[in-house]
Amino acid sequence: MVSKTEETQLNRLENQVDNGGGGAWEYLCLVRKLKVRRSEKVLKYGLSILNDLKKRSSLGTEEWTLYEQVAIAAMDCQSLNVAKDCVRLLRKAFPESKRVGRLEAMLLEAKGSWAEAEKAYSSFLEENPLDQVIHKRRVAMAKAQGDTSGAIEWLNKYLEIFMADHDAWRELAEIYVSLQMYKQAAFCYEELILSQPTVPLHHLAYADVLYTLGGLENLQTAKKYYASVIDLTGGKNTRALFGINLCTSAIGQLAKGRNKEDKESLELQSLAATALEKDYKQRAPDKLSLLTTALKSLKVSS
Amino acid sequence: MAMSLGFVVGILGVVILSHAAYSTVQYRGLLKIMEEEFSGPPLTVVAELLLGLVFCMWAALTVPGTFLSIHPYSEENRIVSLPDNLDFMIFNHRARVFPVELDLKFKH
């Protein structure tokens, strides 16, 4: 989870490091802690620390963590020579380690030798059939080869054993959304909301999926979830505010025949619209006219 | 600085409280000598107790640190993005076609 303060801290550190202001190690630590994917920068700054003998030795045992981080970043950037060197050094330091073995298999993946990587992973699983990370790597490998249905199958099998793994649920939801299987994706987001009810982004994604599914009932539920996002973020989520407007106008269109005037929902819409206008006025005054025309078109159709 | 101030105030509060206890004991001893019934502590002791309570409470609230927000929408708690799912990271993406234009190498 990346909170607002952590995000600002990360951006500030990134800016500082980019402009040569130092603090590269703190930046790398924060990237690791927040689990964000900044492979190019991690590779650049991590390598500069590793090549500097003085800086590297001052890290102590943290040095090996950095080697691992840089190795993965290098694989992500396809700098396979660097990745290979990192893994080789790690192997020298920890000859028996399974964690390094995993890195070696990932290196095979990055090279594109799928069969060999698969072989390595299955041998790991034979030793320890409950290794979550290896299971996840297999899913990722199926996805990387374009075998999305295979990835779904693996993930479902994995989730049968590790039901509490919300990262896996999210991954499954995202795969389903990418395949436009919204009903299944909605189910995954329901699981996510159950396991982490205070994360507004799950509510938001669920509402998005329901809105996309359409239909009066789904739209009404979507509106409720957009409202809960507003509740959880204090109205600072622009997407949820737009969502309320879109849902209200879509519901208005569908329920036109019944003509059931729902005063409360109209009030909600106008409140969301005012909040949006205020936000735009503050942060992007030149785009305000675009917003007002968009909102007007929504109101006309409702 | 604020920390040490709070600490000093806390110690002062504890000292005042123990002094109040001591005075009460003394007072009861005095009453025994004068052979009177104990009906309640003297007014000064009550005032001391209240002062000590206030001091100790203030110190207990300030010394351990500042309060953290429990509102879900405060800056510290508001989640703006989820971590990238690094366990499911795949390497078969555009970096393969557009490798990083950095001449990076290990020097050792």
Coordinates of C-alpha atoms in Angstrom, one line a residue:
Chain A
M1 CA 0.0 0.0 0.0
V2 CA 1.4 3.4 -0.9
S3 CA -0.1 6.2 1.1
K4 CA -0.2 9.8 0.1
T5 CA 2.7 10.8 2.3
E6 CA 4.8 7.9 1.1
E7 CA 4.1 8.8 -2.5
T8 CA 5.3 12.4 -1.9
Q9 CA 8.4 11.1 -0.1
L10 CA 9.2 8.8 -3.0
N11 CA 8.7 11.5 -5.6
R12 CA 10.9 13.9 -3.6
L13 CA 13.7 11.4 -3.2
E14 CA 13.5 10.4 -6.8
N15 CA 13.8 14.1 -7.8
Q16 CA 16.7 14.5 -5.5
V17 CA 18.5 11.5 -6.8
D18 CA 17.8 12.3 -10.4
N19 CA 19.4 15.7 -9.9
G20 CA 22.5 14.2 -8.3
G21 CA 21.6 15.3 -4.7
G22 CA 22.6 12.0 -3.1
G23 CA 20.4 9.7 -1.1
A24 CA 20.4 6.9 -3.6
W25 CA 20.5 4.2 -1.0
E26 CA 17.5 5.7 0.8
Y27 CA 15.7 5.9 -2.5
L28 CA 16.4 2.2 -3.2
C29 CA 15.2 1.2 0.2
L30 CA 12.0 3.1 -0.3
V31 CA 11.4 1.5 -3.7
R32 CA 11.9 -1.9 -2.1
K33 CA 9.6 -1.1 0.8
L34 CA 6.8 0.3 -1.3
K35 CA 7.3 -2.4 -3.9
V36 CA 7.1 -0.1 -6.9
R37 CA 8.5 -1.0 -10.2
R38 CA 11.3 1.5 -11.1
S39 CA 13.6 -0.9 -12.7
E40 CA 15.6 1.6 -14.9
K41 CA 16.4 3.8 -12.0
V42 CA 17.1 1.0 -9.6
L43 CA 19.5 -0.4 -12.1
K44 CA 21.3 2.9 -12.7
Y45 CA 21.6 4.0 -9.1
G46 CA 22.0 0.5 -7.6
L47 CA 24.8 -0.3 -9.9
S48 CA 26.6 3.0 -9.2
I49 CA 26.5 2.1 -5.5
L50 CA 27.7 -1.5 -6.2
N51 CA 30.6 -0.2 -8.3
D52 CA 31.7 2.2 -5.6
L53 CA 33.8 0.0 -3.3
K54 CA 33.6 2.4 -0.4
K55 CA 29.8 2.8 -0.6
R56 CA 29.3 -0.9 -1.1
S57 CA 31.3 -1.9 1.9
S58 CA 29.5 0.6 4.1
L59 CA 26.2 -1.3 3.5
G60 CA 27.4 -4.3 5.3
T61 CA 25.1 -7.3 4.8
E62 CA 22.6 -5.1 3.1
E63 CA 24.9 -5.4 0.1
W64 CA 23.4 -8.7 -0.9
T65 CA 19.8 -7.4 -0.7
L66 CA 21.0 -4.7 -3.1
Y67 CA 22.5 -7.3 -5.4
E68 CA 19.2 -9.1 -5.6
Q69 CA 17.3 -5.9 -6.2
V70 CA 19.6 -4.8 -9.0
A71 CA 19.6 -8.3 -10.5
I72 CA 15.8 -8.2 -10.9
A73 CA 15.9 -4.7 -12.1
A74 CA 18.5 -5.6 -14.7
M75 CA 16.3 -8.5 -15.9
D76 CA 13.4 -6.1 -16.2
C77 CA 15.6 -3.8 -18.4
Q78 CA 17.0 -6.7 -20.4
S79 CA 20.5 -5.9 -19.3
L80 CA 21.2 -9.5 -19.0
N81 CA 25.0 -9.2 -18.5
V82 CA 24.5 -7.2 -15.4
A83 CA 21.9 -9.6 -14.1
K84 CA 24.1 -12.5 -14.8
D85 CA 27.0 -10.9 -12.9
C86 CA 24.8 -10.2 -9.9
V87 CA 23.4 -13.7 -9.8
R88 CA 26.9 -15.1 -10.2
L89 CA 28.2 -13.1 -7.2
L90 CA 25.2 -14.0 -5.1
R91 CA 25.7 -17.7 -6.0
K92 CA 29.3 -17.4 -4.9
A93 CA 28.3 -15.9 -1.5
F94 CA 25.4 -18.3 -0.9
P95 CA 26.1 -21.6 -2.7
E96 CA 23.2 -23.4 -1.2
S97 CA 20.5 -20.7 -1.3
K98 CA 17.1 -21.4 -2.8
R99 CA 16.5 -17.7 -3.2
V100 CA 19.5 -17.4 -5.5
G101 CA 18.2 -20.5 -7.3
R102 CA 15.0 -18.7 -7.9
L103 CA 16.9 -15.7 -9.3
E104 CA 18.8 -18.0 -11.7
A105 CA 15.5 -19.4 -12.9
M106 CA 14.2 -15.9 -13.4
L107 CA 17.3 -15.1 -15.4
L108 CA 16.4 -18.0 -17.7
E109 CA 12.9 -16.5 -18.0
A110 CA 14.3 -13.2 -18.9
K111 CA 16.4 -14.8 -21.6
G112 CA 13.3 -16.5 -22.9
S113 CA 14.4 -20.1 -22.3
W114 CA 11.0 -21.0 -21.0
A115 CA 11.5 -24.8 -21.0
E116 CA 14.6 -24.6 -18.9
A117 CA 13.0 -22.1 -16.5
E118 CA 9.9 -24.4 -16.2
K119 CA 12.2 -27.3 -15.4
A120 CA 13.9 -25.3 -12.7
Y121 CA 10.7 -24.3 -11.1
S122 CA 9.2 -27.7 -11.2
S123 CA 12.3 -29.1 -9.4
F124 CA 11.9 -26.4 -6.8
L125 CA 8.3 -27.3 -6.3
E126 CA 9.1 -31.0 -5.9
E127 CA 11.3 -30.0 -3.0
N128 CA 8.9 -27.6 -1.5
P129 CA 5.4 -27.8 -3.0
L130 CA 4.1 -24.9 -0.9
D131 CA 6.5 -22.3 -2.1
Q132 CA 4.2 -19.4 -3.0
V133 CA 6.7 -17.4 -4.9
I134 CA 7.5 -20.2 -7.3
H135 CA 3.8 -20.8 -7.9
K136 CA 3.5 -17.2 -8.7
R137 CA 6.4 -17.3 -11.1
R138 CA 4.8 -20.1 -13.0
V139 CA 1.7 -18.0 -13.4
A140 CA 3.8 -15.1 -14.6
M141 CA 5.6 -17.3 -17.0
A142 CA 2.4 -18.5 -18.6
K143 CA 1.3 -14.9 -18.9
A144 CA 4.6 -13.9 -20.4
Q145 CA 4.3 -16.5 -23.1
G146 CA 0.8 -15.2 -24.0
D147 CA -0.9 -18.2 -22.5
T148 CA -3.5 -16.2 -20.6
S149 CA -5.9 -19.1 -20.1
G150 CA -3.0 -21.2 -18.7
A151 CA -2.2 -18.4 -16.3
I152 CA -5.8 -18.3 -15.2
E153 CA -5.8 -22.0 -14.6
W154 CA -2.6 -21.9 -12.6
L155 CA -3.8 -18.9 -10.6
N156 CA -7.1 -20.6 -9.8
K157 CA -5.2 -23.7 -8.6
Y158 CA -3.0 -21.5 -6.5
L159 CA -5.9 -19.6 -5.0
E160 CA -7.5 -22.8 -4.0
I161 CA -4.6 -23.4 -1.6
F162 CA -3.7 -19.8 -0.7
M163 CA -7.0 -18.1 -0.5
A164 CA -5.8 -15.2 1.6
D165 CA -3.3 -14.0 -0.9
H166 CA -4.8 -10.7 -2.1
D167 CA -2.0 -10.0 -4.5
A168 CA -3.0 -13.1 -6.4
W169 CA -6.6 -12.2 -6.3
R170 CA -5.8 -8.8 -7.8
E171 CA -3.7 -10.4 -10.5
L172 CA -6.5 -12.7 -11.4
A173 CA -9.0 -9.8 -11.5
E174 CA -6.7 -7.8 -13.8
I175 CA -6.3 -10.8 -16.1
Y176 CA -10.1 -11.2 -16.2
V177 CA -10.6 -7.6 -17.0
S178 CA -8.0 -7.8 -19.8
L179 CA -10.0 -10.6 -21.3
Q180 CA -13.3 -8.7 -20.7
M181 CA -14.6 -11.4 -18.4
Y182 CA -16.2 -8.9 -16.1
K183 CA -18.4 -11.2 -14.1
Q184 CA -15.4 -13.2 -13.0
A185 CA -13.4 -10.1 -12.3
A186 CA -16.2 -8.7 -10.2
F187 CA -16.0 -11.9 -8.1
C188 CA -12.3 -11.4 -7.5
Y189 CA -12.8 -7.8 -6.5
E190 CA -15.5 -8.8 -4.0
E191 CA -12.9 -11.1 -2.5
L192 CA -10.4 -8.3 -2.3
I193 CA -12.9 -5.9 -0.7
L194 CA -13.7 -8.6 1.9
S195 CA -10.0 -9.1 2.7
Q196 CA -9.0 -5.4 2.7
P197 CA -12.1 -3.4 3.3
T198 CA -10.3 -0.1 3.9
V199 CA -8.5 0.0 0.6
P200 CA -10.4 2.5 -1.6
L201 CA -8.8 1.3 -4.8
H202 CA -10.5 -2.1 -4.6
H203 CA -13.8 -0.5 -4.1
L204 CA -13.0 1.7 -7.1
A205 CA -12.0 -1.1 -9.3
Y206 CA -15.1 -3.1 -8.3
A207 CA -17.3 -0.1 -9.1
D208 CA -15.6 0.3 -12.5
V209 CA -16.2 -3.3 -13.3
L210 CA -19.9 -3.1 -12.3
Y211 CA -20.4 0.1 -14.3
T212 CA -18.8 -1.7 -17.3
L213 CA -21.2 -4.6 -16.9
G214 CA -24.1 -2.3 -17.0
G215 CA -27.8 -2.9 -16.2
L216 CA -29.8 -1.0 -13.7
E217 CA -28.9 -3.1 -10.6
N218 CA -25.2 -3.2 -11.4
L219 CA -25.2 0.6 -12.0
Q220 CA -26.8 1.2 -8.7
T221 CA -24.3 -1.0 -6.8
A222 CA -21.5 0.7 -8.7
K223 CA -22.7 4.1 -7.5
K224 CA -22.8 2.9 -4.0
Y225 CA -19.2 1.7 -4.3
Y226 CA -18.1 4.9 -5.9
A227 CA -19.7 6.7 -2.9
S228 CA -17.8 4.4 -0.5
V229 CA -14.5 5.4 -2.3
I230 CA -15.4 9.0 -1.7
D231 CA -16.1 8.2 1.9
L232 CA -12.7 6.5 2.3
T233 CA -10.7 9.1 0.5
G234 CA -12.4 12.2 1.7
G235 CA -13.5 13.1 -1.8
K236 CA -10.0 13.3 -3.1
N237 CA -10.4 10.6 -5.7
T238 CA -11.3 12.2 -9.0
R239 CA -12.2 9.0 -10.7
A240 CA -14.9 8.2 -8.1
L241 CA -16.4 11.7 -8.5
F242 CA -16.6 11.1 -12.2
G243 CA -18.0 7.7 -11.6
I244 CA -20.9 9.0 -9.5
N245 CA -21.8 11.4 -12.3
L246 CA -21.6 8.8 -15.0
C247 CA -23.6 6.3 -12.9
T248 CA -26.4 8.8 -12.1
S249 CA -26.8 9.8 -15.7
A250 CA -26.8 6.1 -16.9
I251 CA -29.4 5.2 -14.2
G252 CA -31.5 8.2 -15.2
Q253 CA -31.4 7.0 -18.8
L254 CA -32.4 3.4 -17.9
A255 CA -35.1 4.4 -15.4
K256 CA -36.6 7.1 -17.6
G257 CA -39.8 5.0 -18.3
R258 CA -40.5 4.4 -14.7
N259 CA -39.9 8.0 -13.9
K260 CA -39.1 7.4 -10.3
E261 CA -37.7 10.7 -9.2
D262 CA -34.9 9.9 -6.8
K263 CA -34.1 13.2 -5.2
E264 CA -31.3 11.8 -3.1
S265 CA -29.3 10.5 -6.0
L266 CA -29.6 13.8 -7.9
E267 CA -28.3 15.6 -4.8
L268 CA -25.4 13.2 -4.7
Q269 CA -24.6 13.9 -8.4
S270 CA -24.7 17.7 -7.9
L271 CA -22.5 17.4 -4.9
A272 CA -20.0 15.3 -6.8
A273 CA -20.1 17.8 -9.7
T274 CA -19.4 20.7 -7.4
A275 CA -16.5 18.8 -5.8
L276 CA -15.1 18.1 -9.2
E277 CA -15.4 21.7 -10.3
K278 CA -13.7 22.9 -7.2
D279 CA -10.9 20.5 -7.6
Y280 CA -10.4 21.5 -11.3
K281 CA -10.5 25.1 -10.4
Q282 CA -7.7 24.5 -7.9
R283 CA -5.5 22.2 -9.9
A284 CA -6.2 22.7 -13.6
P285 CA -8.0 25.9 -14.2
D286 CA -7.5 25.8 -18.0
K287 CA -9.3 22.5 -18.2
L288 CA -12.4 23.8 -16.3
S289 CA -14.3 24.5 -19.5
L290 CA -13.9 21.0 -20.7
L291 CA -15.2 19.7 -17.4
T292 CA -18.3 21.9 -17.4
T293 CA -19.3 20.9 -21.0
A294 CA -18.8 17.2 -20.0
L295 CA -20.9 17.6 -16.9
K296 CA -23.6 19.5 -18.8
S297 CA -23.8 16.8 -21.4
L298 CA -24.3 14.2 -18.6
K299 CA -27.0 16.3 -17.0
V300 CA -28.9 16.8 -20.2
S301 CA -29.1 13.1 -20.8
S302 CA -30.4 12.3 -17.3
Chain B
M1 CA 13.5 19.8 23.6
A2 CA 9.7 19.3 23.9
M3 CA 10.4 15.8 24.9
S4 CA 12.7 16.7 27.8
L5 CA 10.2 19.4 28.9
G6 CA 7.4 16.9 29.0
F7 CA 9.7 14.5 30.9
V8 CA 10.5 17.1 33.6
V9 CA 6.8 18.0 34.0
G10 CA 6.0 14.3 34.4
I11 CA 8.7 13.9 37.1
L12 CA 7.3 17.0 38.8
G13 CA 3.8 15.5 38.7
V14 CA 5.0 12.3 40.2
V15 CA 6.9 14.2 42.9
I16 CA 3.8 16.3 43.7
L17 CA 1.7 13.2 43.9
S18 CA 4.1 11.5 46.3
H19 CA 4.3 14.7 48.4
A20 CA 0.5 14.6 48.6
A21 CA 0.6 11.1 49.8
Y22 CA 3.2 11.9 52.4
S23 CA 1.3 14.9 53.7
T24 CA -1.8 12.8 54.0
V25 CA 0.1 10.3 56.1
Q26 CA 1.5 13.1 58.2
Y27 CA -2.0 14.7 58.6
R28 CA -3.5 11.4 59.8
G29 CA -0.6 11.1 62.3
L30 CA -1.4 14.5 63.5
L31 CA -5.1 13.7 63.8
K32 CA -4.3 10.6 65.9
I33 CA -2.3 12.7 68.3
M34 CA -5.1 15.2 68.6
E35 CA -7.6 12.3 68.8
E36 CA -9.9 13.6 66.1
E37 CA -11.8 11.6 63.4
F38 CA -10.5 11.6 59.8
S39 CA -13.2 13.1 57.7
G40 CA -11.2 13.9 54.5
P41 CA -7.8 15.2 53.3
P42 CA -7.0 18.9 53.8
L43 CA -7.7 21.3 51.0
T44 CA -4.0 21.8 50.1
V45 CA -3.6 18.1 49.6
V46 CA -6.6 18.0 47.3
A47 CA -5.2 20.9 45.3
E48 CA -1.9 19.1 45.1
L49 CA -3.5 15.9 43.9
L50 CA -5.3 17.8 41.1
L51 CA -2.2 19.6 40.0
G52 CA -0.2 16.3 40.0
L53 CA -2.9 14.6 38.0
V54 CA -2.9 17.4 35.4
F55 CA 0.9 17.3 35.2
C56 CA 1.1 13.6 34.9
M57 CA -1.6 13.4 32.3
W58 CA 0.0 16.1 30.2
A59 CA 3.3 14.4 30.3
A60 CA 1.8 11.0 29.5
L61 CA 0.1 12.5 26.4
T62 CA 3.2 14.4 25.1
V63 CA 6.2 12.3 26.0
P64 CA 5.6 9.0 24.1
G65 CA 5.2 10.8 20.8
T66 CA 2.6 12.5 18.6
F67 CA -0.7 11.0 17.8
L68 CA -1.2 9.3 14.5
S69 CA -4.3 9.9 12.4
I70 CA -6.9 7.2 12.3
H71 CA -9.0 8.8 9.6
P72 CA -8.9 6.8 6.4
Y73 CA -8.7 9.9 4.3
S74 CA -5.8 11.6 6.1
E75 CA -2.6 12.1 4.2
E76 CA -0.8 9.3 6.0
N77 CA -3.6 6.8 5.6
R78 CA -5.0 7.6 2.3
I79 CA -3.9 4.9 -0.2
V80 CA -3.2 6.4 -3.6
S81 CA -1.7 3.4 -5.3
L82 CA -1.3 -0.2 -4.8
P83 CA 2.1 -1.8 -5.0
D84 CA 3.1 -3.1 -8.4
N85 CA 2.5 -6.8 -8.3
L86 CA 6.2 -7.7 -8.4
D87 CA 5.7 -11.4 -7.7
F88 CA 3.9 -11.6 -11.1
M89 CA 6.5 -9.4 -12.9
I90 CA 7.1 -10.5 -16.4
F91 CA 10.1 -9.7 -18.5
N92 CA 8.6 -10.3 -21.9
H93 CA 7.8 -6.6 -22.6
R94 CA 9.0 -3.7 -24.7
A95 CA 12.4 -3.6 -22.9
R96 CA 13.3 -6.5 -25.1
V97 CA 12.8 -4.4 -28.2
F98 CA 14.0 -1.1 -26.8
P99 CA 16.9 -2.0 -24.4
V100 CA 18.0 0.7 -22.0
E101 CA 20.5 3.0 -23.6
L102 CA 22.8 2.8 -20.7
D103 CA 26.3 1.5 -20.9
L104 CA 26.1 -0.4 -17.6
K105 CA 28.7 -2.8 -16.5
F106 CA 30.2 -4.2 -13.4
K107 CA 33.7 -2.9 -12.8
H108 CA 34.8 -5.8 -10.7

